[in-house]
Protein backbone atom coordinates (compact mmCIF):
# COMPACT_ATOMS: atom_id res chain seq x y z
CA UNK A 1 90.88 118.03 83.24
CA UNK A 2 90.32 115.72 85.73
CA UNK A 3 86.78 115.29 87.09
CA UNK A 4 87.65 115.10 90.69
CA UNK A 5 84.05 113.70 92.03
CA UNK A 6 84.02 111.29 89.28
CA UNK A 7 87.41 109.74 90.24
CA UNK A 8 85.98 109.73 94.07
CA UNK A 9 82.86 108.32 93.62
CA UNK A 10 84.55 105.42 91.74
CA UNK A 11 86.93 105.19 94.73
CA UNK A 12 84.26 104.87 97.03
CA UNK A 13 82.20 102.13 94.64
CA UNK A 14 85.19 100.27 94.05
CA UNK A 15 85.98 100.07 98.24
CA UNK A 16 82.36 99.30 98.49
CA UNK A 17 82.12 95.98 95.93
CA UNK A 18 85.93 94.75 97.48
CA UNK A 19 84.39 94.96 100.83
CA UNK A 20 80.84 93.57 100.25
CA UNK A 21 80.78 89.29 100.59
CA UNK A 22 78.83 86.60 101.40
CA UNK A 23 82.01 85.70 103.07
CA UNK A 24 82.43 88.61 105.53
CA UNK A 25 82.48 86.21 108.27
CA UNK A 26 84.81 83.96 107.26
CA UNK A 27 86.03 82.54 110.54
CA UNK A 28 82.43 81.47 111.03
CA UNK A 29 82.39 80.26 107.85
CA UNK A 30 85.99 77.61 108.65
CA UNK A 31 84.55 76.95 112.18
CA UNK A 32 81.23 76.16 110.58
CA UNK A 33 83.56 73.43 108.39
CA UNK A 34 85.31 71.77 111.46
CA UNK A 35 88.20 74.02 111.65
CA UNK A 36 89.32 75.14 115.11
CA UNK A 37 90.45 78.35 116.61
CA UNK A 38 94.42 77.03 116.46
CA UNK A 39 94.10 75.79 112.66
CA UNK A 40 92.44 79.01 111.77
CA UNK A 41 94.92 81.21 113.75
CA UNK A 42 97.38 79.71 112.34
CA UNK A 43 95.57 80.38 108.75
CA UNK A 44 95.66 84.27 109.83
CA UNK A 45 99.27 83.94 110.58
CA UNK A 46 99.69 82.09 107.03
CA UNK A 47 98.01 85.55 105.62
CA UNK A 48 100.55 87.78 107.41
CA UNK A 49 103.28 86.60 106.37
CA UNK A 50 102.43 86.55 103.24
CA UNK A 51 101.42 90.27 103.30
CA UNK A 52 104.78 90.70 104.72
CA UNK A 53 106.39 89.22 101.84
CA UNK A 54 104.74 90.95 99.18
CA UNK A 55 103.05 94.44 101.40
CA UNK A 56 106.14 96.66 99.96
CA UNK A 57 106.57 95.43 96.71
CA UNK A 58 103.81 96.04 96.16
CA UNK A 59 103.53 99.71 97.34
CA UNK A 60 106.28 99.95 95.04
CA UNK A 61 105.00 98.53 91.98
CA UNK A 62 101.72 100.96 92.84
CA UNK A 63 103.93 103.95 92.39
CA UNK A 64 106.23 102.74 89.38
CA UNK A 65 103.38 101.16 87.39
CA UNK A 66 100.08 102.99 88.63
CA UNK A 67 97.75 102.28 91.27
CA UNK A 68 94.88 101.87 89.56
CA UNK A 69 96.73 98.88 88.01
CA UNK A 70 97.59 98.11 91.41
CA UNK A 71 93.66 97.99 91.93
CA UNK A 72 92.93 96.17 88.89
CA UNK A 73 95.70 93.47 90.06
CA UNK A 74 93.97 92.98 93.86
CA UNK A 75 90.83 92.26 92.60
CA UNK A 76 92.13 89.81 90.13
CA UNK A 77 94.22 88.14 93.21
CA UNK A 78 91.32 88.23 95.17
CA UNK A 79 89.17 86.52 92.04
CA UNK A 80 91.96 83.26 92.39
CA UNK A 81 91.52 83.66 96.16
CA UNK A 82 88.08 82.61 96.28
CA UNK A 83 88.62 79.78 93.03
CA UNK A 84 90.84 78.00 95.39
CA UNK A 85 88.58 78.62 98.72
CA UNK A 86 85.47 76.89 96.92
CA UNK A 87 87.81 74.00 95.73
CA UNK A 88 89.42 73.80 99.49
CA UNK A 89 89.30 70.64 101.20
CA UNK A 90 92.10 71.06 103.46
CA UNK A 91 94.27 73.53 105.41
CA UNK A 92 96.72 73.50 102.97
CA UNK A 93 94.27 74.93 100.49
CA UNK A 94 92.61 77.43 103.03
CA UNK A 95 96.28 78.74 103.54
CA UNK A 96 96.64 78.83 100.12
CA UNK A 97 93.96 80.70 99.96
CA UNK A 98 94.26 83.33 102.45
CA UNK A 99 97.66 84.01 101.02
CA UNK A 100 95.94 85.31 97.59
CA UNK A 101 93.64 87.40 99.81
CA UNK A 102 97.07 88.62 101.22
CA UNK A 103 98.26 89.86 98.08
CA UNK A 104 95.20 91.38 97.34
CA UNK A 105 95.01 93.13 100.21
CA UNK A 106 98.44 94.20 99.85
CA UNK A 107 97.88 95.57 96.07
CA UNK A 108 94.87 97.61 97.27
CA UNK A 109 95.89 98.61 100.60
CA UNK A 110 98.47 101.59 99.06
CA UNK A 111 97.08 102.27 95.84
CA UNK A 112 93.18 103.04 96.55
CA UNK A 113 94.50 105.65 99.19
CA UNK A 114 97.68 107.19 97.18
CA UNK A 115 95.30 107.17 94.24
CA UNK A 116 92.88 109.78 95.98
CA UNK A 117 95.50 111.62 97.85
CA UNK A 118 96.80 112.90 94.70
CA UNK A 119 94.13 113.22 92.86
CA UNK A 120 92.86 115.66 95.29
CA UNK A 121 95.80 117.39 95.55
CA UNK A 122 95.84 117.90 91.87
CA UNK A 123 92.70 120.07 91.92
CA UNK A 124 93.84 121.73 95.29
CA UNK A 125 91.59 120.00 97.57
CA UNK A 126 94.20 117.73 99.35
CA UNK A 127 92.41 119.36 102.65
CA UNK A 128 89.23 117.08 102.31
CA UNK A 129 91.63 113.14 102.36
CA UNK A 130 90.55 113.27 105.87
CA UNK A 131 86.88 112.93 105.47
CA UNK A 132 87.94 110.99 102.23
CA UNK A 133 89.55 108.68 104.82
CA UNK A 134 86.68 108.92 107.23
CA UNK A 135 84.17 107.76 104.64
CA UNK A 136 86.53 105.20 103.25
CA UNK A 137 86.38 103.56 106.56
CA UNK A 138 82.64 103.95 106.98
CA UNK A 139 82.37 102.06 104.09
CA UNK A 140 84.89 99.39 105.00
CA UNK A 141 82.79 98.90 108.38
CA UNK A 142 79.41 99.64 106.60
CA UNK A 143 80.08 96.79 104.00
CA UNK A 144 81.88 94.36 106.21
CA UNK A 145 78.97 94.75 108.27
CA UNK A 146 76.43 94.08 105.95
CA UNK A 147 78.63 90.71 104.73
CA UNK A 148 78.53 89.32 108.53
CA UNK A 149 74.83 90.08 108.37
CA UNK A 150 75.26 87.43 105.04
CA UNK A 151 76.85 85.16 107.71
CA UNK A 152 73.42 82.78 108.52
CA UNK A 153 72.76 82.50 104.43
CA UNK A 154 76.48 81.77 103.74
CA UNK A 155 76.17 79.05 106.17
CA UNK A 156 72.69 77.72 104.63
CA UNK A 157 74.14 78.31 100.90
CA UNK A 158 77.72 76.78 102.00
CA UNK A 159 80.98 78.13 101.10
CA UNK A 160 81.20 76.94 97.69
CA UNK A 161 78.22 79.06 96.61
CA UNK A 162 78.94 82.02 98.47
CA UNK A 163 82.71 82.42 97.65
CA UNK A 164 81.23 81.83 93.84
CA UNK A 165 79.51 84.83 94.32
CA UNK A 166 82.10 86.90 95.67
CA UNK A 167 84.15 85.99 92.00
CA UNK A 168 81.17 88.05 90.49
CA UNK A 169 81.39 90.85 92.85
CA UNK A 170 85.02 91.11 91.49
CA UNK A 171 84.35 91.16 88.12
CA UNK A 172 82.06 93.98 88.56
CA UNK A 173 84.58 95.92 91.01
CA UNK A 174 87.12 95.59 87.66
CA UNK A 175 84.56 97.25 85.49
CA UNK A 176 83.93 100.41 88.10
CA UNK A 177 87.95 100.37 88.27
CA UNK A 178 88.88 100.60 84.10
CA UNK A 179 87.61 104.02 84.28
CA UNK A 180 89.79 105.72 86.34
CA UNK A 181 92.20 107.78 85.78
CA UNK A 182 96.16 107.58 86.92
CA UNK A 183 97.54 110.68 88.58
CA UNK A 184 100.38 111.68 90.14
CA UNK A 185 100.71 115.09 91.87
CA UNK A 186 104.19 116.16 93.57
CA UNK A 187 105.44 119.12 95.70
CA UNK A 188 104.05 122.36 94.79
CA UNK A 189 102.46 122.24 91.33
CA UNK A 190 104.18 119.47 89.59
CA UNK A 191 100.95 117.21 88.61
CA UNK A 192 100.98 114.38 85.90
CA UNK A 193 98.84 111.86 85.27
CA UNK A 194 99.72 108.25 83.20
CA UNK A 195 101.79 105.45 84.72
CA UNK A 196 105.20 107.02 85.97
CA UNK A 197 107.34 103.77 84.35
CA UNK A 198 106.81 105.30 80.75
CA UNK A 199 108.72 103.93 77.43
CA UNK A 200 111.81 105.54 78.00
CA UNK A 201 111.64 104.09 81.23
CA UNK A 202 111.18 100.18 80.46
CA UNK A 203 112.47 100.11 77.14
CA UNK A 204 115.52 98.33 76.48
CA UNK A 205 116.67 96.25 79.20
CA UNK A 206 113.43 95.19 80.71
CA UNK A 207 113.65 93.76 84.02
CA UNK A 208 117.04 96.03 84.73
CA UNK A 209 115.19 99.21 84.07
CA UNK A 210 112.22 98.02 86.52
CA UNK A 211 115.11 96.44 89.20
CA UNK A 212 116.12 100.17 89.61
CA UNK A 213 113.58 101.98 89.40
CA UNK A 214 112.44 99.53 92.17
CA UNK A 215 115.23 99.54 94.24
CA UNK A 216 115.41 103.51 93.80
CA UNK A 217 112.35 103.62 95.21
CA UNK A 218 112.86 101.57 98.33
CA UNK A 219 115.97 103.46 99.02
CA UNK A 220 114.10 107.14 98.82
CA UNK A 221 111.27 105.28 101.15
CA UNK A 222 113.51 104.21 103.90
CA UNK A 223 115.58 107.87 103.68
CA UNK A 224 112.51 109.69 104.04
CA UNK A 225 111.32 107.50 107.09
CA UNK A 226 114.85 108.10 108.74
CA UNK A 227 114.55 111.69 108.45
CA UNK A 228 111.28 111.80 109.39
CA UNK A 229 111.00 109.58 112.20
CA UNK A 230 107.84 110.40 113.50
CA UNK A 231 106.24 108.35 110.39
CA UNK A 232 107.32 105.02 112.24
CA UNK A 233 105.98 105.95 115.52
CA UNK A 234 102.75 106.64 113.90
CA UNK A 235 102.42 103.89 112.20
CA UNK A 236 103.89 101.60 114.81
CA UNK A 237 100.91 102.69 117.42
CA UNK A 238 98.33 102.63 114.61
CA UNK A 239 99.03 98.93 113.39
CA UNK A 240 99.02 97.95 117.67
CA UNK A 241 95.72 98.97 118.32
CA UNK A 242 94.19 98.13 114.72
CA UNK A 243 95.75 94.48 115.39
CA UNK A 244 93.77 93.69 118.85
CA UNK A 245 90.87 95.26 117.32
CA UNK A 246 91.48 92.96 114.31
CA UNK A 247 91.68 89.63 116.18
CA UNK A 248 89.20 90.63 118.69
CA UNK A 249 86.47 90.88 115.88
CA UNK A 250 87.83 87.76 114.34
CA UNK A 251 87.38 85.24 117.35
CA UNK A 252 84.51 86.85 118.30
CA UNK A 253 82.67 85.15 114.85
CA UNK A 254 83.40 82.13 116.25
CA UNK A 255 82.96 82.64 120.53
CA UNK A 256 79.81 84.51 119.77
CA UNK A 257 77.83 81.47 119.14
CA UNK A 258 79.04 79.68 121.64
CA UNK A 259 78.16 82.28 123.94
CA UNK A 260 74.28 81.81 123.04
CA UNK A 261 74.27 83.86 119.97
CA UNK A 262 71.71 81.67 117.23
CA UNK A 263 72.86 81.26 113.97
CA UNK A 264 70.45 83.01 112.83
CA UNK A 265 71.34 86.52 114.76
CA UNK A 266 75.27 86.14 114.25
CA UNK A 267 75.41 88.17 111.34
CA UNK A 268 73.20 90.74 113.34
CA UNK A 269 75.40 90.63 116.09
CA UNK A 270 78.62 90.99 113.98
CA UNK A 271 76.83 94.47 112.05
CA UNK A 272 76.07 95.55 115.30
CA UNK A 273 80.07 95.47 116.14
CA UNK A 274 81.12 96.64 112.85
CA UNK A 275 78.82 99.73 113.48
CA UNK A 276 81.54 100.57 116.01
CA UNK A 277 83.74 101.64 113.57
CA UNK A 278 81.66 103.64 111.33
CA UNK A 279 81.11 106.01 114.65
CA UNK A 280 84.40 106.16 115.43
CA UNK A 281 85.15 107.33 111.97
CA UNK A 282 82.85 109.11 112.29
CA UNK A 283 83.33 111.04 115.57
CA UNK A 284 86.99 111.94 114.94
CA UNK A 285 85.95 114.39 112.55
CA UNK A 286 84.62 116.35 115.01
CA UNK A 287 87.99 115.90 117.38
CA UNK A 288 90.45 118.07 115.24
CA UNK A 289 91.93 119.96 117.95
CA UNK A 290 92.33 117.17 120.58
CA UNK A 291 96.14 116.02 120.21
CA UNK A 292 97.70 112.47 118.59
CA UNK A 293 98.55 111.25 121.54
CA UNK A 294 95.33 112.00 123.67
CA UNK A 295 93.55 110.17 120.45
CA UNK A 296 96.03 107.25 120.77
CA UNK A 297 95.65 106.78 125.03
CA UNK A 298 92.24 106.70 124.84
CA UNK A 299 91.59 104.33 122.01
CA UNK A 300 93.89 101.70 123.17
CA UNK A 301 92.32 101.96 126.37
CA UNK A 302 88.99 101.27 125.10
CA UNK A 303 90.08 98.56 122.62
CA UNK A 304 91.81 96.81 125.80
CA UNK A 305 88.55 97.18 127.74
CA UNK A 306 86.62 95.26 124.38
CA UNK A 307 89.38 92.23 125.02
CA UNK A 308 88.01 92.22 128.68
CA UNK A 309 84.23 92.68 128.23
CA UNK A 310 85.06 89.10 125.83
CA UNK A 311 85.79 87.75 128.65
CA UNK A 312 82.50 87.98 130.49
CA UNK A 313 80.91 85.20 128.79
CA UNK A 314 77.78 87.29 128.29
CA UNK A 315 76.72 87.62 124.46
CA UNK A 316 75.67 91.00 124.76
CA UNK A 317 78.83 92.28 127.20
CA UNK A 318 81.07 90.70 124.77
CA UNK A 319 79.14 92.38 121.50
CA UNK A 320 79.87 95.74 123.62
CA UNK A 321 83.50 94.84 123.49
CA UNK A 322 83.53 94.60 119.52
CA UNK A 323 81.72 97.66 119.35
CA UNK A 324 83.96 99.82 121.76
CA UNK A 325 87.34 98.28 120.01
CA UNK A 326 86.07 98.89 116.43
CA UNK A 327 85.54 102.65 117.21
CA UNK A 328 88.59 103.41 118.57
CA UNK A 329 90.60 101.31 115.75
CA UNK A 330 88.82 103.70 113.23
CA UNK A 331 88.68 106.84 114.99
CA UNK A 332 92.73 106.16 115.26
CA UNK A 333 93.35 105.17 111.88
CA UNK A 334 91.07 108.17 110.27
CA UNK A 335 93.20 110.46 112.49
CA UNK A 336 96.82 108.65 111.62
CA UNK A 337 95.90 108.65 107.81
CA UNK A 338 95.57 112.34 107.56
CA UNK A 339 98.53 112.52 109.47
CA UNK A 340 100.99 110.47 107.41
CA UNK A 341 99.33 111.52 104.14
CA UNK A 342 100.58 115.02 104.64
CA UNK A 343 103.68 114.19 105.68
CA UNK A 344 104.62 111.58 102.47
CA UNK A 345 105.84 112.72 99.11
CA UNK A 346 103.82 111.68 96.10
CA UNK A 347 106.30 109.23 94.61
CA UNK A 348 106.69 107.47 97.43
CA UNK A 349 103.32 107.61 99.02
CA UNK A 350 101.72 104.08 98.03
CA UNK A 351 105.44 102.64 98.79
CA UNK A 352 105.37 104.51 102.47
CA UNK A 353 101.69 103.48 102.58
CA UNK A 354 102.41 99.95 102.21
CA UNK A 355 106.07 100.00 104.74
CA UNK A 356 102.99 100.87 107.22
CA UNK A 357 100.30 98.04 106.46
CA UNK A 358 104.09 95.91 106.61
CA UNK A 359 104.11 97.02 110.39
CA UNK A 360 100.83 95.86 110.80
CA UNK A 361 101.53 92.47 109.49
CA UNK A 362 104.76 91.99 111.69
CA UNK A 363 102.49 92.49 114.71
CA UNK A 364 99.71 90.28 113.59
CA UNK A 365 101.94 87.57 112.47
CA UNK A 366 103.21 87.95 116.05
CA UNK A 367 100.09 88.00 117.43
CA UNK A 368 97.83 85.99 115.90
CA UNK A 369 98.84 82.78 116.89
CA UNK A 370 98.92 84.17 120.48
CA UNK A 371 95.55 85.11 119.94
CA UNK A 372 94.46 81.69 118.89
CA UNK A 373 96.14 80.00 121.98
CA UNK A 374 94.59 82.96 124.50
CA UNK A 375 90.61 83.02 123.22
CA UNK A 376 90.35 79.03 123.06
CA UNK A 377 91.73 79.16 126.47
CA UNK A 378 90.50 82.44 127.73
């Protein structure tokens, strides 16, 4: 029988050690180096498109092979990630970099949420993802907040010593992860748990058995997201306004300072923004019967009025814009999550939950290098 708060809790630990780094502000961290705002826009496109590449695959592999393998996988990618950041000395290597935070992204980004979908549908409580989802975000915010607070000491320490301690973090994130437990729960009552590519599956001919299983897959994905064509809009104006919140933040590390921001309160002033997000999580729990698209005008309005308020000039004014765009970002997403979770059937759901992260990465690949170009000269 599966312990249901067991399996959570280890969710929630797991999200908590991926997200907590000396490195949380890592733009700060590359400006701090002599990197500009073009070379490390450019770096964030580099990360894209590698998400691109690999986002879907590896939704798919999540739901063939098991996300908590998925899990296991991320944190490793994450673990050569930071080996080649403290060796960087170019921005070759900080590309190279970024693209194994990609892929680590892109192997957790399905499987954590798929993993707890199920799971909770398997004891009948499928009704509480969405204040799974809100806390999951509260913790992403929470801990990303508390890394930028990090941001002064990583500075002091350098970047050698505090990506060595995020390898650490990692290993530890591994050991809450081993315990979990793989479960898959379909329409009505048809649960299992254990990897869904068993013997019969892969034995034999190896790599054909997993080629169509994978392809099978893909193909179900895409039919379901043609028939349901909702799922695309969703995602579509999800990704949007998670993107300008995104970059906003991520400039912000670096226009802060020069803004009159000491080094010493950056990392304050980056929780502060952070903190945004954990309300807006927060607050949308309490918004059930306001509609999608109510949810959706008013948080892109308020993430467009953050890109203004960075325009001011004024430290404070421009905090306020952080703040304002990482509510609605998370107040949207909490709200979309539910959404799409309900709608997606269980074999497909860290495959469908990755096609959407792939949206996001078309429009950040699109826009980041914009974004680089507009806040050096904006």
């Amino acid at each position: 029988m599966l312990n249901i708060k067991k399996q959570i809790t280890r969710l929630y630990v797991s999200s908590a050690l991926w997200n907590l780094s000396l490195t949380g502000a890592w733009v700060a961290i590359l400006a701090a180096r002599g990197y500009s705002l073009l070379e490390i826009g450019f770096a964030e496109t580099v990360f894209h498109i590698t998400s691109l590449l690999f986002e879907i695959p590896s939704g798919i592999l999540a739901d063939l092979f098991g996300r908590k393998n998925m899990l296991i996988v991320s944190t490793v990618m994450k673990i050569i990630g930071n080996i080649i950041m403290i060796t960087s000395c170019n921005l070759f290597m900080v590309c190279a970099a970024l693209s194994f935070y990609a892929m680590s992204y892109n192997f957790s980004s399905g499987s954590g949420d798929a993993l707890a979908y199920d799971s909770l549908k398997m004891v009948g409580k499928e009704a509480y993802y969405e204040r799974y989802a809100s806390n999951e975000l509260i913790i992403h915010r929470f801990c990303g907040g508390v890394s930028t607070l990090c941001a002064g000491f990583a500075l002091f320490i350098g970047h050698k010593a505090a990506y060595g301690a995020d390898v650490l973090m990692c290993a530890v994130q591994i050991g809450t992860l081993l315990p979990l437990r793989e479960v898959y729960a379909g329409d009505g009552n048809n649960v299992s748990e254990g990897s869904k590519a068993n013997g019969k599956n892969i034995a034999g001919n190896l790599i054909g058995s997993i080629g169509k299983e994978f392809v099978k897959c893909f193909a179900e994905s895409l039919s379901f997201i043609k028939k349901e064509r909702k799922t695309m809009l969703l995602m579509l104006s999800n990704s949007l306004v998670g993107a300008v919140d995104i970059l906003l933040l991520f400039f912000l590390q670096a226009k802060l300072p020069k803004a009159g921001v000491p080094d010493g309160a950056l990392g304050f002033a980056l929780f502060f923004m952070e903190m945004g997000g954990v309300l807006g999580a927060r607050m949308i729990l309490k918004c059930k019967k306001l509609r999608y698209k109510n949810v959706f005008a008013a948080t892109a309005l308020f993430v467009l009025l953050g890109v203004l308020l960075e325009h001011s000039g004024v430290y404070m004014v421009m905090m306020l814009g952080g703040f304002l765009a990482a509510f609605s970002d998370d107040a949207l997403q909490v709200r979309t999550n539910t959404i799409l979770q309900d709608m997606f059937p269980s074999k497909q759901r860290a495959t469908l939950i990755s096609i959407e992260s792939f949206t996001f990465s078309m429009i950040m690949i699109v826009l980041s290098p914009l974004a680089g170009v507009v806040f050096s000269w904006w």
